[in-house]
Short mmCIF file of C-alpha atoms and ligand atoms in Angstrom, two decimals:
data_model
loop_
_atom_site.label_atom_id
_atom_site.label_comp_id
_atom_site.label_asym_id
_atom_site.label_seq_id
_atom_site.Cartn_x
_atom_site.Cartn_y
_atom_site.Cartn_z
CA UNK A 5 10.66 -37.94 -35.68
CA UNK A 6 8.17 -37.98 -32.69
CA UNK A 7 6.25 -41.47 -33.68
CA UNK A 8 9.44 -42.78 -33.26
CA UNK A 9 10.33 -41.24 -29.60
CA UNK A 10 7.22 -41.42 -28.27
CA UNK A 11 6.39 -45.02 -29.56
CA UNK A 12 10.20 -45.94 -27.57
CA UNK A 13 9.04 -43.54 -24.49
CA UNK A 14 6.27 -45.32 -24.26
CA UNK A 15 7.81 -49.09 -24.43
CA UNK A 16 10.35 -47.95 -22.24
CA UNK A 17 7.36 -47.75 -20.03
CA UNK A 18 6.02 -50.75 -19.54
CA UNK A 19 8.75 -52.22 -20.42
CA UNK A 20 9.92 -53.52 -16.40
CA UNK A 21 6.58 -54.90 -16.59
CA UNK A 22 8.61 -58.94 -17.55
CA UNK A 23 6.29 -59.16 -20.62
CA UNK A 24 8.69 -58.52 -23.13
CA UNK A 25 11.77 -61.04 -22.92
CA UNK A 26 13.93 -59.51 -25.56
CA UNK A 27 17.32 -57.20 -24.29
CA UNK A 28 16.16 -54.06 -25.92
CA UNK A 29 18.68 -50.95 -27.20
CA UNK A 30 16.47 -47.44 -27.08
CA UNK A 31 17.83 -44.45 -30.26
CA UNK A 32 15.76 -41.39 -28.31
CA UNK A 33 18.23 -38.60 -29.29
CA UNK A 34 19.49 -40.61 -32.07
CA UNK A 35 15.76 -39.84 -34.70
CA UNK A 36 17.07 -37.84 -37.15
CA UNK A 37 19.23 -40.33 -38.56
CA UNK A 38 16.87 -43.27 -39.08
CA UNK A 39 14.91 -40.39 -40.53
CA UNK A 40 16.80 -38.34 -42.34
CA UNK A 41 18.22 -41.33 -44.84
CA UNK A 42 15.00 -43.31 -44.88
CA UNK A 43 12.99 -39.85 -46.27
CA UNK A 44 15.28 -40.40 -49.77
CA UNK A 45 14.78 -43.94 -49.94
CA UNK A 46 11.79 -46.01 -51.97
CA UNK A 47 9.55 -48.53 -50.63
CA UNK A 48 12.29 -51.16 -53.09
CA UNK A 49 15.52 -49.89 -51.43
CA UNK A 50 16.62 -52.29 -48.81
CA UNK A 51 18.28 -51.77 -45.13
CA UNK A 52 20.94 -53.46 -43.58
CA UNK A 53 21.44 -52.89 -39.58
CA UNK A 54 22.40 -53.20 -36.51
CA UNK A 55 20.55 -54.12 -32.81
CA UNK A 56 19.45 -49.99 -32.35
CA UNK A 57 16.57 -51.22 -35.10
CA UNK A 58 13.48 -49.31 -33.73
CA UNK A 59 14.25 -46.13 -35.36
CA UNK A 60 15.37 -47.59 -38.67
CA UNK A 61 12.48 -50.05 -38.90
CA UNK A 62 9.71 -47.68 -38.26
CA UNK A 63 11.16 -45.01 -40.84
CA UNK A 64 11.61 -47.27 -43.61
CA UNK A 65 8.01 -48.04 -43.19
CA UNK A 66 7.96 -51.17 -40.70
CA UNK A 67 4.53 -51.92 -38.86
CA UNK A 68 4.65 -51.25 -35.13
CA UNK A 69 2.15 -53.50 -34.15
CA UNK A 70 4.76 -56.37 -35.80
CA UNK A 71 7.73 -54.55 -34.01
CA UNK A 72 5.79 -54.91 -30.98
CA UNK A 73 4.96 -58.69 -31.20
CA UNK A 74 8.19 -59.15 -32.02
CA UNK A 75 9.80 -57.70 -28.52
CA UNK A 76 6.84 -59.73 -26.64
CA UNK A 77 7.88 -62.91 -28.92
CA UNK A 78 4.76 -63.70 -30.47
CA UNK A 79 4.06 -65.30 -33.95
CA UNK A 80 2.51 -61.44 -35.39
CA UNK A 81 6.22 -60.69 -34.48
CA UNK A 82 7.91 -59.27 -38.13
CA UNK A 83 10.48 -61.14 -37.08
CA UNK A 84 7.40 -64.70 -35.89
CA UNK A 85 8.07 -64.14 -32.49
CA UNK A 86 11.45 -65.41 -32.75
CA UNK A 87 14.16 -62.73 -33.33
CA UNK A 88 13.16 -59.74 -30.31
CA UNK A 89 14.02 -55.87 -30.54
CA UNK A 90 17.47 -56.71 -32.02
CA UNK A 91 16.27 -59.29 -34.94
CA UNK A 92 14.31 -57.40 -36.60
CA UNK A 93 13.47 -58.26 -40.78
CA UNK A 94 10.55 -57.33 -42.90
CA UNK A 95 11.58 -58.54 -45.91
CA UNK A 96 8.37 -56.43 -47.54
CA UNK A 97 8.86 -53.14 -46.35
CA UNK A 98 12.37 -53.55 -47.65
CA UNK A 99 14.59 -54.20 -44.19
CA UNK A 100 16.68 -57.23 -44.76
CA UNK A 101 17.69 -58.17 -41.38
CA UNK A 102 19.30 -56.87 -38.19
CA UNK A 103 21.58 -58.71 -36.28
CA UNK A 104 23.42 -58.63 -32.24
CA UNK A 105 26.93 -59.42 -33.88
CA UNK A 106 28.62 -55.72 -34.72
CA UNK A 107 29.33 -54.84 -38.18
CA UNK A 108 27.36 -58.44 -38.92
CA UNK A 109 25.16 -57.13 -41.43
CA UNK A 110 27.20 -54.50 -43.48
CA UNK A 111 28.91 -57.39 -45.67
CA UNK A 112 24.93 -58.65 -46.85
CA UNK A 113 24.29 -54.64 -47.84
CA UNK A 114 27.15 -54.88 -50.15
CA UNK A 115 25.44 -57.60 -51.39
CA UNK A 116 22.33 -56.38 -51.48
CA UNK A 117 24.04 -52.99 -53.86
CA UNK A 118 26.08 -56.22 -55.90
CA UNK A 119 22.85 -58.02 -56.80
CA UNK A 120 21.35 -54.03 -57.77
CA UNK A 121 23.98 -53.51 -59.95
CA UNK A 122 24.53 -57.01 -61.92
CA UNK A 123 20.96 -56.84 -62.52
CA UNK A 124 20.81 -53.34 -63.98
CA UNK A 125 18.37 -52.16 -60.75
CA UNK A 126 18.27 -48.57 -59.77
CA UNK A 127 18.60 -49.95 -56.38
CA UNK A 128 20.66 -49.23 -53.48
CA UNK A 129 21.11 -50.60 -50.01
CA UNK A 130 21.85 -48.82 -46.63
CA UNK A 131 24.30 -50.39 -43.93
CA UNK A 132 23.57 -48.37 -40.73
CA UNK A 133 25.13 -49.71 -37.55
CA UNK A 134 27.59 -47.70 -34.58
CA UNK A 135 30.83 -46.31 -34.14
CA UNK A 136 32.15 -49.31 -32.67
CA UNK A 137 30.65 -51.34 -35.95
CA UNK A 138 33.97 -49.68 -37.38
CA UNK A 139 36.17 -51.81 -35.52
CA UNK A 140 35.25 -55.02 -37.04
CA UNK A 141 36.94 -56.40 -39.85
CA UNK A 142 33.70 -56.79 -41.46
CA UNK A 143 33.68 -53.42 -41.73
CA UNK A 144 37.48 -52.56 -43.77
CA UNK A 145 36.65 -55.67 -46.63
CA UNK A 146 33.00 -54.08 -46.69
CA UNK A 147 33.98 -50.87 -48.28
CA UNK A 148 36.46 -51.74 -49.89
CA UNK A 149 35.38 -54.33 -51.94
CA UNK A 150 32.76 -51.74 -52.53
CA UNK A 151 35.33 -48.93 -54.08
CA UNK A 152 36.11 -51.70 -56.36
CA UNK A 153 32.97 -53.06 -57.14
CA UNK A 154 31.47 -49.34 -57.40
CA UNK A 155 28.09 -51.39 -55.80
CA UNK A 156 25.74 -48.75 -54.75
CA UNK A 157 25.53 -48.73 -51.32
CA UNK A 158 25.05 -46.03 -48.40
CA UNK A 159 27.17 -46.69 -45.43
CA UNK A 160 25.41 -44.86 -42.22
CA UNK A 161 27.56 -44.80 -39.41
CA UNK A 162 25.79 -43.29 -36.33
CA UNK A 163 28.80 -41.95 -34.13
CA UNK A 164 26.96 -42.00 -30.52
CA UNK A 165 30.47 -42.00 -29.12
CA UNK A 166 30.08 -45.32 -27.28
CA UNK A 167 30.96 -48.42 -27.40
CA UNK A 168 28.81 -49.61 -24.53
CA UNK A 169 30.54 -47.40 -22.02
CA UNK A 170 33.43 -47.12 -23.94
CA UNK A 171 34.48 -44.26 -25.19
CA UNK A 172 35.07 -43.43 -28.29
CA UNK A 173 38.64 -41.81 -27.22
CA UNK A 174 40.06 -44.90 -25.69
CA UNK A 175 38.90 -46.96 -28.85
CA UNK A 176 39.61 -45.03 -31.45
CA UNK A 177 42.63 -42.55 -32.58
CA UNK A 178 41.85 -38.51 -32.39
CA UNK A 179 41.21 -39.02 -36.07
CA UNK A 180 37.55 -37.93 -37.60
CA UNK A 181 36.31 -41.34 -38.14
CA UNK A 182 34.88 -40.51 -41.78
CA UNK A 183 38.00 -39.32 -42.21
CA UNK A 184 39.72 -42.21 -41.63
CA UNK A 185 37.14 -43.82 -44.01
CA UNK A 186 38.01 -41.06 -47.06
CA UNK A 187 41.34 -43.57 -47.48
CA UNK A 188 39.69 -46.42 -48.57
CA UNK A 189 39.38 -44.19 -51.65
CA UNK A 190 35.08 -43.38 -51.25
CA UNK A 191 33.40 -40.07 -51.50
CA UNK A 192 33.05 -39.61 -46.90
CA UNK A 193 31.27 -37.11 -44.68
CA UNK A 194 30.37 -35.85 -41.48
CA UNK A 195 26.57 -34.88 -40.24
CA UNK A 196 25.16 -33.01 -37.56
CA UNK A 197 23.41 -36.40 -36.37
CA UNK A 198 20.37 -34.24 -35.06
CA UNK A 199 19.56 -32.07 -37.86
CA UNK A 200 16.91 -34.02 -39.98
CA UNK A 201 18.15 -31.64 -42.53
CA UNK A 202 21.63 -32.01 -43.35
CA UNK A 203 21.25 -35.81 -41.96
CA UNK A 204 18.46 -35.96 -45.38
CA UNK A 205 20.73 -33.93 -48.01
CA UNK A 206 23.66 -35.51 -47.40
CA UNK A 207 21.55 -38.93 -48.04
CA UNK A 208 20.49 -37.60 -51.45
CA UNK A 209 23.60 -36.89 -52.53
CA UNK A 210 25.05 -40.74 -51.24
CA UNK A 211 21.29 -42.58 -52.42
CA UNK A 212 22.00 -39.66 -55.62
CA UNK A 213 25.50 -41.12 -56.22
CA UNK A 214 24.28 -45.06 -56.23
CA UNK A 215 21.65 -44.75 -58.59
CA UNK A 216 23.61 -43.03 -61.60
CA UNK A 217 26.44 -45.72 -61.33
CA UNK A 218 28.95 -43.59 -58.74
CA UNK A 219 29.41 -46.82 -56.57
CA UNK A 220 29.37 -46.70 -52.94
CA UNK A 221 29.72 -43.64 -49.99
CA UNK A 222 30.37 -43.32 -46.40
CA UNK A 223 28.37 -41.12 -43.97
CA UNK A 224 29.74 -40.26 -39.99
CA UNK A 225 26.17 -39.29 -38.03
CA UNK A 226 27.58 -37.48 -35.69
CA UNK A 227 24.45 -37.64 -32.45
CA UNK A 228 24.52 -39.71 -29.18
CA UNK A 229 21.66 -42.02 -27.05
CA UNK A 230 19.97 -40.54 -24.13
CA UNK A 231 19.21 -43.55 -22.48
CA UNK A 232 21.37 -46.40 -21.26
CA UNK A 233 23.08 -48.90 -23.89
CA UNK A 234 21.18 -51.69 -23.20
CA UNK A 235 17.88 -51.23 -22.14
CA UNK A 236 14.96 -48.26 -20.79
CA UNK A 237 16.80 -46.49 -17.51
CA UNK A 238 19.01 -44.15 -18.30
CA UNK A 239 22.62 -44.86 -17.24
CA UNK A 240 24.43 -41.49 -15.30
CA UNK A 241 24.92 -42.94 -12.44
CA UNK A 242 27.42 -46.14 -13.97
CA UNK A 243 29.86 -42.78 -14.54
CA UNK A 244 31.31 -43.54 -17.63
CA UNK A 245 29.41 -40.05 -18.89
CA UNK A 246 28.99 -36.72 -17.23
CA UNK A 247 25.56 -35.56 -16.66
CA UNK A 248 26.16 -32.43 -18.20
CA UNK A 249 27.90 -34.10 -20.93
CA UNK A 250 24.09 -35.96 -21.59
CA UNK A 251 22.57 -32.58 -20.70
CA UNK A 252 24.29 -31.21 -23.23
CA UNK A 253 22.94 -33.38 -25.89
CA UNK A 254 19.52 -33.05 -24.89
CA UNK A 255 20.17 -29.32 -25.24
CA UNK A 256 20.27 -30.85 -29.31
CA UNK A 257 17.67 -33.13 -29.16
CA UNK A 258 16.55 -33.62 -32.91
CA UNK A 259 12.66 -33.49 -32.37
CA UNK A 260 12.99 -30.40 -30.21
CA UNK A 261 14.81 -28.85 -33.27
CA UNK A 262 11.63 -28.96 -35.50
CA UNK A 263 9.56 -27.09 -32.65
CA UNK A 264 9.16 -23.91 -35.13
CA UNK A 265 8.04 -25.40 -37.64
CA UNK A 266 5.21 -27.62 -35.80
CA UNK A 267 2.68 -25.96 -34.16
CA UNK A 268 2.11 -26.56 -30.71
CA UNK A 269 -1.04 -27.93 -30.85
CA UNK A 270 -0.43 -29.62 -33.53
CA UNK A 271 2.53 -31.57 -31.62
CA UNK A 272 0.13 -32.16 -29.61
CA UNK A 273 -2.25 -33.48 -32.01
CA UNK A 274 0.41 -35.58 -33.51
CA UNK A 275 1.38 -37.20 -29.54
CA UNK A 276 -1.49 -38.58 -28.51
CA UNK A 277 -2.14 -39.90 -31.96
CA UNK A 278 0.82 -41.58 -31.64
CA UNK A 279 1.34 -42.35 -28.03
CA UNK A 280 -2.79 -44.05 -28.84
CA UNK A 281 -1.18 -46.12 -31.31
CA UNK A 282 1.11 -47.76 -29.23
CA UNK A 283 -0.99 -48.71 -26.72
CA UNK A 284 -3.01 -50.79 -29.60
CA UNK A 285 -0.10 -51.73 -30.33
CA UNK A 286 1.16 -52.66 -26.93
CA UNK A 287 -2.78 -55.14 -26.83
CA UNK A 288 -2.27 -56.26 -30.12
CA UNK A 289 1.04 -58.04 -28.77
CA UNK A 290 -0.01 -58.90 -25.77
CA UNK A 291 -3.26 -60.31 -27.17
CA UNK A 292 -1.46 -62.47 -29.92
CA UNK A 293 -0.63 -66.37 -29.97
CA UNK A 294 3.39 -67.12 -29.20
CA UNK A 295 5.09 -69.02 -31.44
CA UNK A 296 3.94 -72.87 -31.45
CA UNK A 297 6.62 -76.22 -32.09
CA UNK A 298 4.87 -77.09 -34.94
CA UNK A 299 6.51 -73.07 -36.28
CA UNK A 300 10.32 -73.92 -34.56
CA UNK A 301 10.58 -76.76 -36.50
CA UNK A 302 8.81 -74.54 -39.68
CA UNK A 303 11.00 -71.39 -39.27
CA UNK A 304 14.10 -71.64 -37.72
C1 TPP B 426 31.55 -58.55 -32.56
C2 TPP B 426 31.02 -58.37 -31.84
N1 TPP B 426 31.63 -57.92 -30.32
C3 TPP B 426 31.08 -57.25 -29.27
C4 TPP B 426 29.86 -57.25 -29.62
C5 TPP B 426 29.39 -56.56 -27.57
N2 TPP B 426 29.10 -55.85 -28.58
C6 TPP B 426 27.06 -54.87 -28.35
S1 TPP B 426 27.09 -53.15 -28.42
C7 TPP B 426 28.38 -52.79 -28.78
C8 TPP B 426 28.85 -51.23 -28.39
C9 TPP B 426 28.20 -51.24 -29.53
O1 TPP B 426 28.72 -49.88 -29.58
P1 TPP B 426 28.35 -49.09 -31.51
O2 TPP B 426 28.28 -50.07 -32.47
O3 TPP B 426 28.72 -47.87 -30.96
O4 TPP B 426 26.75 -49.41 -31.44
P2 TPP B 426 26.24 -48.39 -30.05
O5 TPP B 426 25.26 -49.61 -29.29
O6 TPP B 426 26.23 -47.09 -29.88
O7 TPP B 426 24.08 -47.61 -30.97
C10 TPP B 426 29.16 -54.97 -28.38
C11 TPP B 426 31.38 -53.97 -28.08
C12 TPP B 426 28.93 -57.64 -30.56
N3 TPP B 426 28.05 -57.75 -30.00
N4 TPP B 426 29.62 -58.37 -31.28
#
């Protein structure tokens, strides 16, 4: 979690220089959900995710150099420079893809899970997405099909209470998301998405169910993004949420929660190491070549 935090904070500092020609969606404040879920996945389990991807990519074992190079649109990026921040992909670590189309990868995750089941493999697929993605038709179709086929898929909804600047209460009925989803006939639960231990334990149960042939599960992880919807800046001046609300969530920081378990010197040492690692990735990205016209013919 600390690594994801430091990486994003540093990227946010250098982003305004304009060298990274990609929109970015930061997950600062939401780190516990990807870390808790990915901690119980095996390397050959797969992940399909949405546009807020950085934390999921790193938590699944993604390569920091390749991620940052992707932000710079370089040929050494994990999508060879063609995707940018919202379209990370790295089959070597089971990252099957991410998409800016809300809900766009949820059906793909069910497809992966069905393939595992049909081949008799004990692997699971995770679909990770935000609270607005459950408003897309593909979500309902995917959950229904996963229930019918008992596909080993874990749906993880990072409920950070907003769709860009629209709060949940103007978009959805006043019924918790996991309760509505339960109506599809799927085990569904809500966890404190800022508590890495709680997320991990819900994910462990869901993944175990999938591996044992028990079919899909749904986890609603209640969390909050500290920065704006897009870009590294804070966006409190837009007035769609109060500073008091943001501060209340900052007080529930997933990283600080582990402070009692991590001696201060160790945290400082790790922070320094992650900062150096990020700076090295920035140098690598900036020195990497851009894709060529020949690459365009080959890769697109
Ligand atoms: C199909 C589709 N409709 C609308 C959009 C525009 N859009 C981009 S991000 C976003 C909100 C996303 O909210 P959520 O899914 O909760 O994820 P979060 O950004 O909060 O992590 C919207 C509506 C889109 N990208 N795709």
